Amino acid sequence: MKLYNLLYILLCIPTDVACSRNVDDMLLSYITMENQPTSLLAPELCWPLHHKTSFTRLLNGVGVNVAYTMRPSRKEQYLHHITILADFSCSSASDLVLQSDEHGFFMSPYRWIFINLHQQSPNATILDKLNILIDSNVVVVQKVDDTKYVFHEVYKIAKDYQVIKNLRAVWRAVNDTEKRNEQTTSSIHVNLTPGNNSVSVNSKTNGEIEDLFYSTPLSCRRRNLRGHSLTMVNVITDSNETKNHMHDRLFLHHDSISKMSYMVVRICFEMMNASENLLFTNTWGYRDKHGNWQGLIDHLLKKKADLGTLTIFTKERTEHIDYIAMVGSTAVRFVFREPPLAYVSNIFTLPFSGAVWFAILICVLGCALFLYITSKWEATMGSHPLQLDGSWADVLILIIGAVLQQGCTLEPRFTAGRCVTLLLFISLTILYAAYSANIVVLLRAPSPSVRSLQDLLSSPLKLGASDFEYNRYFFRQLNDPTRKSIYDKKIAPKGKKPNFYNMTEGVEKIRQGLFAFHMELNPGYRLIQETYQEDEKCDLVEIDYINEIDPWLPGQKRSPYKDLFKVK
């Protein structure tokens, strides 16, 4: 036994970490405490081979894979599994972390553990040079004594800020006597008293670790930006006066989507203790003929802004920006008053259903047959100048007169024929009254027939759109047959001026009828509320042209503040 201890001490001379048998237990306790799928990478680790082997075996026992080289080909969906271990006592640690910083390995979702057992280690000062921003998950382990280690989370609010340290966890070893005499057990104690949200994990073999931020997400632990300035770019399309009314409720129908976005983001900034900086542009951002982005997207790509006005999803944009959250509901759709039924249908066939028309025909033919039979019989009983002569011609003249609510000089002379004639005239009079009443109603009724883009294309409605760049962009981009026909035939027919109008003019054309206007709903309906009579609001209909989901707040791609914005 003494010989084994002597050999162990001799092998541990190259590094102080390997000399401490508690380091392995401490690292194992922290990794298991996080309770996340983990693959540990330990490149440039200067531990002896036998120590690496025992450490690997220890972590494999709890389902943690270990590798001692970087694997950049790792699939992106598994990046959140990776934890990188670096020991500041190793001479190559500084090169490792600097190269990792250049390749963005300190950004989310990577996790880091730095072992810094010596306060005077020259590599410890390298933290000030790293881009360990607010989304970085970097923990520095420091030794208090041989049986106690502390874990500090380190991060910066921005690149040029000082490093902030928060106590993350405390690990304490169990003595050798307990390891030999006690059965291997583990227990968890959770303390959730007000102001103290911590959990202690006790193990007879691996020691005790106290998690000071039990179940608290990383973004919730770093919500104080200490006055750091965040920039929002706002899209202004209606009036330059909007810049002066972002904070009040004046001119609400001007750039309403920008004002709504700003008011929500302003509250978010206040909750994060961040100061605001506003930029303005006149377009959401589309590629020009050279392939360069413009407007809002350009500001986010060049990192001039952190957030922007609510933006519609497009496939091209998702490759360059992140969509943070949906902070308000709006849409861009065709809005129109239902056209009168007489403009889109033949109202003279609509009062009765096909079955009723068929029943009326059967009734009239039945009466005609009975009149023919009775007139034949009356002709055999005698003749009279005003009597039906028993021919189909006389019966037809009588039937036509009854249908047209007119009389006839010829009529039956006996009871049987007169009963049939009376029944015919009463039935047709009732049907005529019902038909006339239905016609009057249908003349004033709106048509429910325009409910799809194909209906809109086939209808007599004229079409127009609000004069915004996003309308011109989407009308040109959507190339399925129906949408292309709508644009080519009704929005921008060849040889004619395209039907793009300002919001006031378009809403007025809707009120006049037989006009569908493609507009943003929030400012459009506010203008309708101010200018329409109550009865003019009842027959408004919407049809979606773009088929978009509600717009989301855009932010920089992989911004360090992304999770903070989502939580807030």
Coordinates of C-alpha atoms in Angstrom, one line a residue:
M1 CA 0.0 0.0 0.0
K2 CA 2.9 2.4 0.9
L3 CA 4.5 1.6 -2.4
Y4 CA 1.3 2.4 -4.3
N5 CA 1.0 5.8 -2.6
L6 CA 4.7 6.5 -3.4
L7 CA 4.2 5.7 -7.0
Y8 CA 1.0 7.8 -7.1
I9 CA 2.8 10.8 -5.7
L10 CA 5.7 10.4 -8.1
L11 CA 3.3 10.3 -11.1
C12 CA 1.4 13.3 -9.9
I13 CA 4.5 15.6 -9.9
P14 CA 3.9 17.1 -13.4
T15 CA 0.7 18.9 -12.4
D16 CA -0.9 19.9 -9.2
V17 CA -4.4 18.9 -10.4
A18 CA -3.5 15.3 -10.7
C19 CA -2.2 15.3 -7.2
S20 CA -5.6 16.1 -5.8
R21 CA -7.9 13.1 -5.9
N22 CA -10.7 15.4 -5.1
V23 CA -10.6 17.2 -8.5
D24 CA -12.2 14.3 -10.3
D25 CA -15.0 14.0 -7.8
M26 CA -15.5 17.7 -7.8
L27 CA -15.8 17.8 -11.6
L28 CA -18.1 14.8 -11.7
S29 CA -20.3 16.3 -9.0
Y30 CA -20.7 19.6 -11.0
I31 CA -21.4 17.8 -14.3
T32 CA -24.1 15.6 -12.7
M33 CA -25.5 18.6 -10.9
E34 CA -26.3 20.3 -14.1
N35 CA -28.5 17.4 -15.1
Q36 CA -28.0 17.9 -18.8
P37 CA -26.8 15.5 -21.6
T38 CA -23.1 16.1 -21.6
S39 CA -20.2 15.2 -23.8
L40 CA -16.9 16.4 -22.3
L41 CA -14.1 17.7 -24.5
A42 CA -10.7 18.2 -22.9
P43 CA -8.2 19.3 -25.6
E44 CA -4.7 20.3 -24.6
L45 CA -5.2 18.9 -21.1
C46 CA -1.7 18.3 -19.6
W47 CA -2.7 15.6 -17.1
P48 CA -0.8 12.3 -17.1
L49 CA -2.2 9.5 -19.2
H50 CA -3.2 7.3 -16.2
H51 CA -5.1 10.3 -14.8
K52 CA -6.9 10.9 -18.0
T53 CA -7.8 7.2 -18.2
S54 CA -9.2 7.1 -14.6
F55 CA -11.1 10.4 -15.1
T56 CA -12.6 9.1 -18.4
R57 CA -13.7 5.9 -16.7
L58 CA -15.2 7.8 -13.9
L59 CA -17.3 10.0 -16.2
N60 CA -18.3 7.1 -18.5
G61 CA -19.8 5.5 -15.4
V62 CA -22.5 8.2 -15.3
G63 CA -23.0 8.3 -19.1
V64 CA -20.7 11.2 -20.0
N65 CA -18.5 10.7 -23.0
V66 CA -15.0 12.2 -22.9
A67 CA -12.7 13.2 -25.8
Y68 CA -9.3 14.9 -25.6
T69 CA -9.5 16.6 -29.0
M70 CA -11.9 19.2 -30.5
R71 CA -14.4 17.8 -33.0
P72 CA -15.6 20.7 -35.2
S73 CA -17.7 18.3 -37.4
R74 CA -20.1 17.8 -34.5
K75 CA -23.7 18.0 -35.7
E76 CA -25.3 21.3 -34.8
Q77 CA -28.3 19.8 -33.1
Y78 CA -26.0 18.3 -30.5
L79 CA -23.9 21.3 -29.7
H80 CA -25.7 22.0 -26.5
H81 CA -24.3 18.7 -25.2
I82 CA -20.7 19.9 -25.4
T83 CA -18.8 20.9 -22.3
I84 CA -15.2 22.0 -22.8
L85 CA -12.7 21.5 -20.0
A86 CA -9.5 23.6 -19.7
D87 CA -6.8 23.7 -16.9
F88 CA -5.1 27.1 -16.4
S89 CA -2.1 25.3 -15.0
C90 CA -1.4 23.8 -18.4
S91 CA 0.9 26.0 -20.5
S92 CA -1.2 25.4 -23.7
A93 CA -4.4 26.6 -22.1
S94 CA -4.0 30.1 -23.3
D95 CA -3.6 29.1 -26.9
L96 CA -6.6 26.8 -26.7
V97 CA -9.0 29.5 -25.3
L98 CA -7.8 32.2 -27.7
Q99 CA -8.3 30.0 -30.7
S100 CA -11.7 28.9 -29.3
D101 CA -12.7 32.5 -28.9
E102 CA -11.8 33.2 -32.5
H103 CA -14.0 30.4 -33.7
G104 CA -17.0 31.4 -31.5
F105 CA -16.8 28.5 -29.1
F106 CA -17.7 30.8 -26.1
M107 CA -21.1 31.6 -27.6
S108 CA -24.2 29.7 -26.7
P109 CA -24.8 26.7 -26.6
Y110 CA -21.2 25.6 -25.6
R111 CA -20.4 25.2 -22.0
W112 CA -16.9 25.7 -20.4
I113 CA -15.2 24.7 -17.2
F114 CA -11.9 26.4 -16.3
I115 CA -9.8 24.9 -13.6
N116 CA -7.9 27.6 -11.8
L117 CA -6.4 26.2 -8.6
H118 CA -3.7 28.8 -8.3
Q119 CA -4.8 32.4 -8.0
Q120 CA -1.5 33.6 -9.4
S121 CA -1.7 31.5 -12.6
P122 CA -0.6 33.6 -15.6
N123 CA -3.4 32.1 -17.7
A124 CA -6.1 33.3 -15.2
T125 CA -5.9 36.8 -16.5
I126 CA -6.8 35.7 -20.1
L127 CA -10.5 36.0 -19.2
D128 CA -10.4 39.7 -19.8
K129 CA -9.4 39.1 -23.4
L130 CA -12.2 36.7 -24.2
N131 CA -15.7 37.4 -25.6
I132 CA -17.5 35.6 -22.8
L133 CA -20.7 37.6 -23.4
I134 CA -23.9 37.4 -21.5
D135 CA -25.1 34.1 -23.1
S136 CA -21.8 32.4 -22.4
N137 CA -21.9 29.4 -20.0
V138 CA -18.4 29.6 -18.5
V139 CA -17.5 28.4 -15.0
V140 CA -14.2 28.9 -13.2
V141 CA -13.3 26.4 -10.5
Q142 CA -11.1 27.8 -7.7
K143 CA -9.6 25.9 -4.7
V144 CA -10.4 27.2 -1.2
D145 CA -8.6 24.3 0.5
D146 CA -8.0 20.6 -0.2
T147 CA -11.6 19.7 0.6
K148 CA -13.5 22.7 -0.7
Y149 CA -13.8 24.2 -4.2
V150 CA -16.0 27.0 -5.4
F151 CA -17.5 27.5 -8.9
H152 CA -17.9 31.1 -10.3
E153 CA -19.9 31.9 -13.4
V154 CA -18.0 34.6 -15.4
Y155 CA -19.4 36.7 -18.2
K156 CA -19.4 40.2 -19.7
I157 CA -22.3 42.4 -20.5
A158 CA -20.6 43.5 -23.7
K159 CA -17.2 43.0 -25.3
D160 CA -15.4 45.9 -23.7
Y161 CA -17.0 45.5 -20.2
Q162 CA -15.3 44.0 -17.2
V163 CA -15.7 40.4 -16.2
I164 CA -18.6 39.8 -13.8
K165 CA -18.3 36.9 -11.4
N166 CA -21.3 35.2 -9.7
L167 CA -20.9 32.3 -7.2
R168 CA -22.5 29.3 -8.9
A169 CA -21.8 26.3 -6.6
V170 CA -19.7 25.1 -3.7
W171 CA -18.3 21.6 -3.5
R172 CA -17.0 19.9 -0.3
A173 CA -15.2 16.6 -0.1
V174 CA -16.1 13.7 2.2
N175 CA -13.2 12.2 4.2
D176 CA -11.7 8.8 3.4
T177 CA -13.2 7.2 6.5
E178 CA -16.7 7.9 5.3
K179 CA -15.8 6.6 1.8
R180 CA -14.7 3.3 3.2
N181 CA -17.3 2.8 6.0
E182 CA -20.5 4.2 4.4
Q183 CA -22.5 2.6 1.7
T184 CA -22.5 4.4 -1.6
T185 CA -25.6 6.7 -1.4
S186 CA -26.8 10.0 -2.7
S187 CA -29.4 12.4 -1.5
I188 CA -30.8 15.8 -2.6
H189 CA -31.9 18.6 -0.3
V190 CA -33.8 21.5 -1.8
N191 CA -34.0 24.8 0.0
L192 CA -36.6 27.1 -1.6
T193 CA -37.0 29.7 1.1
P194 CA -37.7 33.3 -0.1
G195 CA -34.4 34.8 -1.3
N196 CA -32.6 31.4 -1.2
N197 CA -33.1 29.1 -4.2
S198 CA -30.5 26.4 -3.8
V199 CA -30.1 22.6 -3.8
S200 CA -27.5 20.4 -2.1
V201 CA -26.5 17.1 -3.7
N202 CA -24.9 14.8 -1.2
S203 CA -22.8 11.7 -2.2
K204 CA -20.8 9.5 0.1
T205 CA -18.3 8.8 -2.7
N206 CA -18.2 12.1 -4.7
G207 CA -18.8 14.7 -2.0
E208 CA -21.4 17.4 -1.5
I209 CA -22.1 20.2 -4.0
E210 CA -24.5 23.1 -3.3
D211 CA -26.2 24.5 -6.4
L212 CA -26.9 28.2 -5.6
F213 CA -29.1 28.7 -8.7
Y214 CA -31.3 25.6 -8.6
S215 CA -33.7 25.4 -11.6
T216 CA -33.0 29.0 -12.5
P217 CA -32.2 29.5 -16.3
L218 CA -29.0 31.2 -17.3
S219 CA -30.9 34.1 -18.9
C220 CA -32.8 34.8 -15.6
R221 CA -29.6 35.0 -13.6
R222 CA -28.2 37.7 -15.9
R223 CA -31.1 40.1 -16.4
N224 CA -29.4 43.2 -15.1
L225 CA -27.5 44.8 -17.9
R226 CA -26.3 47.7 -15.7
G227 CA -27.3 50.5 -18.0
H228 CA -25.8 49.0 -21.2
S229 CA -27.1 50.6 -24.3
L230 CA -29.3 48.5 -26.6
T231 CA -30.3 49.7 -30.1
M232 CA -33.7 49.2 -31.8
V233 CA -34.2 50.0 -35.5
N234 CA -37.7 51.3 -36.3
V235 CA -39.3 51.2 -39.8
I236 CA -41.1 54.5 -40.6
T237 CA -43.2 54.5 -43.8
D238 CA -46.2 56.8 -43.1
S239 CA -44.8 60.0 -41.7
N240 CA -41.5 61.4 -40.4
E241 CA -43.5 62.8 -37.5
T242 CA -43.6 59.3 -36.1
K243 CA -40.1 59.9 -34.8
N244 CA -41.6 62.5 -32.4
H245 CA -44.5 60.4 -31.3
M246 CA -43.0 57.0 -30.4
H247 CA -43.7 57.6 -26.7
D248 CA -47.3 59.0 -26.9
R249 CA -50.6 58.0 -28.4
L250 CA -50.9 60.7 -31.1
F251 CA -51.5 59.7 -34.7
L252 CA -52.0 56.1 -33.9
H253 CA -52.8 55.1 -37.5
H254 CA -49.3 56.3 -38.6
D255 CA -46.7 53.5 -38.4
S256 CA -48.8 51.7 -35.8
I257 CA -46.7 48.5 -36.1
S258 CA -43.5 50.4 -35.3
K259 CA -45.1 52.1 -32.4
M260 CA -46.5 48.9 -31.0
S261 CA -43.1 47.1 -31.4
Y262 CA -41.3 50.0 -29.7
M263 CA -43.6 50.2 -26.7
V264 CA -43.2 46.4 -25.9
V265 CA -39.4 46.6 -26.5
R266 CA -39.2 49.7 -24.3
I267 CA -40.7 47.8 -21.3
C268 CA -38.3 44.9 -22.0
F269 CA -35.3 47.3 -21.9
E270 CA -36.5 48.7 -18.6
M271 CA -36.9 45.2 -17.1
M272 CA -33.3 44.5 -18.1
N273 CA -32.0 47.8 -16.8
A274 CA -30.7 48.7 -20.2
S275 CA -30.7 52.1 -21.9
E276 CA -32.3 52.5 -25.3
N277 CA -31.0 53.9 -28.6
L278 CA -33.3 54.3 -31.5
L279 CA -32.5 54.2 -35.2
F280 CA -34.9 54.8 -38.1
T281 CA -35.2 53.4 -41.6
N282 CA -37.8 53.5 -44.3
T283 CA -37.9 49.8 -45.2
W284 CA -38.0 46.4 -43.6
G285 CA -35.2 45.2 -45.8
Y286 CA -35.0 43.3 -49.1
R287 CA -32.2 42.4 -51.4
D288 CA -31.3 44.9 -54.1
K289 CA -30.1 44.0 -57.6
H290 CA -26.6 43.4 -56.3
G291 CA -27.8 41.0 -53.6
N292 CA -27.2 43.4 -50.7
W293 CA -29.7 43.8 -47.9
Q294 CA -31.4 47.1 -47.2
G295 CA -33.2 48.8 -44.3
L296 CA -33.9 47.0 -41.1
I297 CA -32.2 43.7 -42.1
D298 CA -29.0 45.6 -43.1
H299 CA -28.8 47.3 -39.7
L300 CA -29.1 43.9 -37.9
L301 CA -26.6 42.2 -40.2
K302 CA -24.0 45.0 -39.6
K303 CA -24.7 44.8 -35.9
K304 CA -25.8 48.4 -35.7
A305 CA -29.0 47.4 -34.0
D306 CA -30.0 44.6 -31.6
L307 CA -33.8 44.5 -32.3
G308 CA -36.1 45.8 -35.0
T309 CA -39.8 46.4 -35.8
L310 CA -42.1 43.4 -36.2
T311 CA -41.2 41.6 -39.4
I312 CA -42.9 39.1 -41.6
F313 CA -41.2 35.7 -41.9
T314 CA -39.4 34.9 -45.2
K315 CA -37.1 32.1 -46.0
E316 CA -34.3 34.4 -47.0
R317 CA -34.5 36.4 -43.8
T318 CA -34.3 33.4 -41.5
E319 CA -30.8 32.7 -42.8
H320 CA -29.5 36.0 -41.6
I321 CA -31.6 37.1 -38.6
D322 CA -33.3 35.4 -35.6
Y323 CA -36.9 35.9 -34.9
I324 CA -37.2 36.6 -31.1
A325 CA -40.9 36.7 -30.2
M326 CA -44.4 37.6 -31.3
V327 CA -45.1 40.7 -29.3
G328 CA -48.3 41.8 -31.1
S329 CA -50.8 40.6 -33.6
T330 CA -51.3 42.2 -37.0
A331 CA -51.7 41.1 -40.6
V332 CA -51.7 42.3 -44.2
R333 CA -54.9 41.2 -46.1
F334 CA -57.4 42.2 -48.7
V335 CA -60.3 44.0 -47.1
F336 CA -63.6 44.8 -48.9
R337 CA -67.3 45.2 -48.4
E338 CA -69.3 42.3 -49.6
P339 CA -70.6 43.2 -53.0
P340 CA -74.4 43.3 -53.6
L341 CA -75.7 39.9 -54.5
A342 CA -77.1 41.2 -57.8
Y343 CA -73.5 42.0 -59.0
V344 CA -72.3 38.4 -58.8
S345 CA -75.4 36.2 -59.2
N346 CA -78.6 36.0 -61.1
I347 CA -81.0 36.9 -58.3
F348 CA -84.1 35.9 -60.3
T349 CA -83.3 32.2 -59.8
L350 CA -82.3 32.5 -56.1
P351 CA -85.7 33.0 -54.3
F352 CA -86.6 29.3 -54.5
S353 CA -84.4 26.3 -54.4
G354 CA -84.2 23.8 -57.3
A355 CA -86.7 21.5 -55.6
V356 CA -89.2 24.3 -55.2
W357 CA -88.9 25.2 -58.8
F358 CA -89.4 21.6 -59.8
A359 CA -92.5 21.3 -57.5
I360 CA -94.0 24.5 -59.1
L361 CA -93.5 23.0 -62.6
I362 CA -95.2 19.7 -61.6
C363 CA -98.1 21.7 -60.1
V364 CA -98.6 23.7 -63.2
L365 CA -98.3 20.7 -65.5
G366 CA -100.8 18.8 -63.3
C367 CA -103.3 21.7 -63.4
A368 CA -102.9 21.9 -67.2
L369 CA -103.6 18.2 -67.5
F370 CA -106.8 18.4 -65.4
L371 CA -107.9 21.5 -67.3
Y372 CA -107.4 19.7 -70.6
I373 CA -109.5 16.7 -69.3
T374 CA -112.3 18.9 -68.0
S375 CA -112.4 21.1 -71.1
K376 CA -112.7 17.9 -73.2
W377 CA -115.6 16.8 -71.1
E378 CA -117.3 20.2 -71.2
A379 CA -117.0 20.3 -75.0
T380 CA -119.0 17.1 -75.2
M381 CA -121.7 18.6 -72.9
G382 CA -122.3 21.7 -75.0
S383 CA -120.6 24.8 -76.4
H384 CA -120.3 28.4 -75.4
P385 CA -118.4 31.3 -77.0
L386 CA -116.3 31.9 -73.8
Q387 CA -115.9 28.2 -73.1
L388 CA -112.7 26.2 -73.5
D389 CA -113.0 24.1 -76.7
G390 CA -111.0 21.1 -75.3
S391 CA -107.7 21.9 -77.2
W392 CA -104.2 22.2 -75.7
A393 CA -104.0 25.7 -77.2
D394 CA -106.8 27.1 -75.0
V395 CA -105.3 25.3 -71.9
L396 CA -101.9 26.8 -72.7
I397 CA -103.3 30.4 -73.0
L398 CA -105.1 30.0 -69.6
I399 CA -101.9 28.6 -67.9
I400 CA -99.8 31.5 -69.3
G401 CA -102.3 34.0 -68.1
A402 CA -102.3 32.5 -64.6
V403 CA -98.5 32.4 -64.4
L404 CA -98.3 36.1 -65.5
Q405 CA -101.1 37.2 -63.1
Q406 CA -103.3 37.9 -66.1
G407 CA -106.8 36.8 -66.9
C408 CA -108.1 34.9 -70.0
T409 CA -111.4 35.4 -71.9
L410 CA -111.8 31.6 -72.1
E411 CA -112.7 29.7 -68.9
P412 CA -114.3 26.5 -67.8
R413 CA -118.1 26.6 -67.4
F414 CA -118.6 23.6 -65.0
T415 CA -117.6 23.1 -61.4
A416 CA -114.8 20.6 -61.9
G417 CA -112.9 22.9 -64.3
R418 CA -113.5 26.0 -62.2
C419 CA -112.1 24.3 -59.1
V420 CA -108.9 23.4 -60.9
T421 CA -108.7 27.0 -62.2
L422 CA -109.3 28.5 -58.8
L423 CA -106.6 26.2 -57.2
L424 CA -104.1 27.2 -60.0
F425 CA -104.7 31.0 -59.5
I426 CA -104.5 30.8 -55.7
S427 CA -101.3 28.8 -55.8
L428 CA -99.6 31.0 -58.3
T429 CA -100.7 34.2 -56.4
I430 CA -99.1 32.9 -53.2
L431 CA -95.9 31.9 -55.0
Y432 CA -95.8 35.3 -56.8
A433 CA -96.0 37.1 -53.4
A434 CA -93.2 35.0 -51.9
Y435 CA -91.1 35.4 -55.0
S436 CA -91.5 39.2 -55.0
A437 CA -90.6 39.4 -51.3
N438 CA -87.5 37.4 -51.8
I439 CA -86.4 39.5 -54.7
V440 CA -86.7 42.6 -52.6
V441 CA -84.5 41.1 -49.9
L442 CA -81.9 39.8 -52.4
L443 CA -81.6 43.2 -54.0
R444 CA -80.3 44.6 -50.7
A445 CA -78.4 41.5 -49.6
P446 CA -74.5 41.2 -49.8
S447 CA -73.0 38.3 -51.5
P448 CA -71.1 35.7 -49.5
S449 CA -69.6 34.3 -52.7
V450 CA -66.2 36.0 -52.5
R451 CA -64.2 34.1 -49.8
S452 CA -61.0 32.9 -51.6
L453 CA -58.4 34.3 -53.9
Q454 CA -59.9 32.5 -56.8
D455 CA -63.3 34.1 -56.0
L456 CA -61.6 37.5 -55.8
L457 CA -60.0 37.0 -59.2
S458 CA -63.4 36.0 -60.8
S459 CA -65.4 38.7 -59.0
P460 CA -66.3 42.2 -60.5
L461 CA -64.4 43.8 -57.6
K462 CA -61.5 46.2 -58.4
L463 CA -58.3 45.6 -56.5
G464 CA -55.7 47.8 -55.0
A465 CA -52.9 47.8 -52.4
S466 CA -51.4 50.2 -49.9
D467 CA -48.3 51.9 -51.3
F468 CA -45.7 50.2 -49.2
E469 CA -42.5 48.4 -50.3
Y470 CA -43.5 45.1 -48.7
N471 CA -46.7 45.0 -50.8
R472 CA -44.7 45.6 -54.0
Y473 CA -42.2 42.9 -52.9
F474 CA -44.7 40.2 -52.0
F475 CA -46.9 40.8 -55.0
R476 CA -43.9 40.2 -57.3
Q477 CA -42.5 37.3 -55.3
L478 CA -45.6 35.1 -55.0
N479 CA -45.8 33.3 -58.4
D480 CA -48.5 30.6 -58.0
P481 CA -51.1 30.9 -60.9
T482 CA -53.9 32.5 -58.9
R483 CA -51.8 35.1 -57.1
K484 CA -49.8 36.0 -60.3
S485 CA -53.1 36.5 -62.2
I486 CA -54.4 38.7 -59.5
Y487 CA -51.3 40.9 -59.7
D488 CA -51.0 40.9 -63.5
K489 CA -54.8 41.5 -64.2
K490 CA -56.1 43.5 -61.3
I491 CA -53.2 45.1 -59.4
A492 CA -50.7 46.1 -62.1
P493 CA -52.2 45.4 -65.6
K494 CA -49.9 46.0 -68.4
G495 CA -50.1 49.4 -70.0
K496 CA -51.8 50.9 -66.9
K497 CA -50.7 52.6 -63.7
P498 CA -50.5 50.0 -60.9
N499 CA -53.2 50.3 -58.3
F500 CA -51.2 51.4 -55.3
Y501 CA -52.8 53.9 -53.0
N502 CA -52.2 55.6 -49.7
M503 CA -54.1 54.3 -46.7
T504 CA -56.7 57.1 -46.6
E505 CA -57.5 56.8 -50.3
G506 CA -57.7 53.0 -50.2
V507 CA -60.0 52.9 -47.1
E508 CA -62.3 55.4 -48.8
K509 CA -62.5 53.3 -51.9
I510 CA -63.5 50.3 -49.7
R511 CA -66.3 52.4 -48.3
Q512 CA -67.7 53.2 -51.7
G513 CA -67.9 49.5 -52.5
L514 CA -66.8 47.0 -55.1
F515 CA -63.2 47.5 -54.2
A516 CA -60.8 45.3 -52.3
F517 CA -57.8 46.9 -50.7
H518 CA -54.6 45.1 -49.5
M519 CA -53.6 46.8 -46.3
E520 CA -52.2 46.3 -42.8
L521 CA -55.1 45.6 -40.6
N522 CA -54.3 47.6 -37.5
P523 CA -54.0 51.1 -39.0
G524 CA -56.6 50.3 -41.6
Y525 CA -59.3 49.3 -39.1
R526 CA -58.4 52.3 -37.0
L527 CA -59.1 54.6 -40.0
I528 CA -62.3 52.7 -40.7
Q529 CA -63.4 53.2 -37.1
E530 CA -62.9 56.9 -37.5
T531 CA -64.6 57.4 -40.9
Y532 CA -67.3 54.7 -41.5
Q533 CA -70.9 54.7 -40.5
E534 CA -71.9 51.8 -38.3
D535 CA -73.9 50.0 -41.0
E536 CA -70.9 50.3 -43.3
K537 CA -68.7 48.3 -41.0
C538 CA -71.0 45.2 -40.8
D539 CA -70.2 43.7 -44.2
L540 CA -66.4 43.9 -44.2
V541 CA -64.6 40.8 -45.3
E542 CA -60.9 39.8 -45.2
I543 CA -59.0 37.5 -47.5
D544 CA -55.4 36.5 -46.9
Y545 CA -53.1 36.9 -49.8
I546 CA -49.6 36.3 -48.4
N547 CA -50.6 33.4 -46.1
E548 CA -48.2 34.7 -43.5
I549 CA -48.1 34.0 -39.8
D550 CA -48.1 36.9 -37.4
P551 CA -44.9 38.9 -37.7
W552 CA -42.2 38.5 -35.0
L553 CA -39.6 40.8 -33.5
P554 CA -36.3 40.3 -35.4
G555 CA -32.8 40.4 -33.8
Q556 CA -29.2 39.7 -34.7
K557 CA -28.3 36.2 -35.7
R558 CA -27.0 34.4 -32.6
S559 CA -27.2 37.6 -30.5
P560 CA -25.9 37.1 -26.9
Y561 CA -29.1 38.9 -25.7
K562 CA -31.5 36.6 -27.6
D563 CA -32.5 34.5 -24.6
L564 CA -32.9 37.6 -22.4
F565 CA -35.3 39.1 -25.0
K566 CA -37.3 35.9 -25.2
V567 CA -37.7 35.6 -21.4
K568 CA -38.6 39.3 -21.0

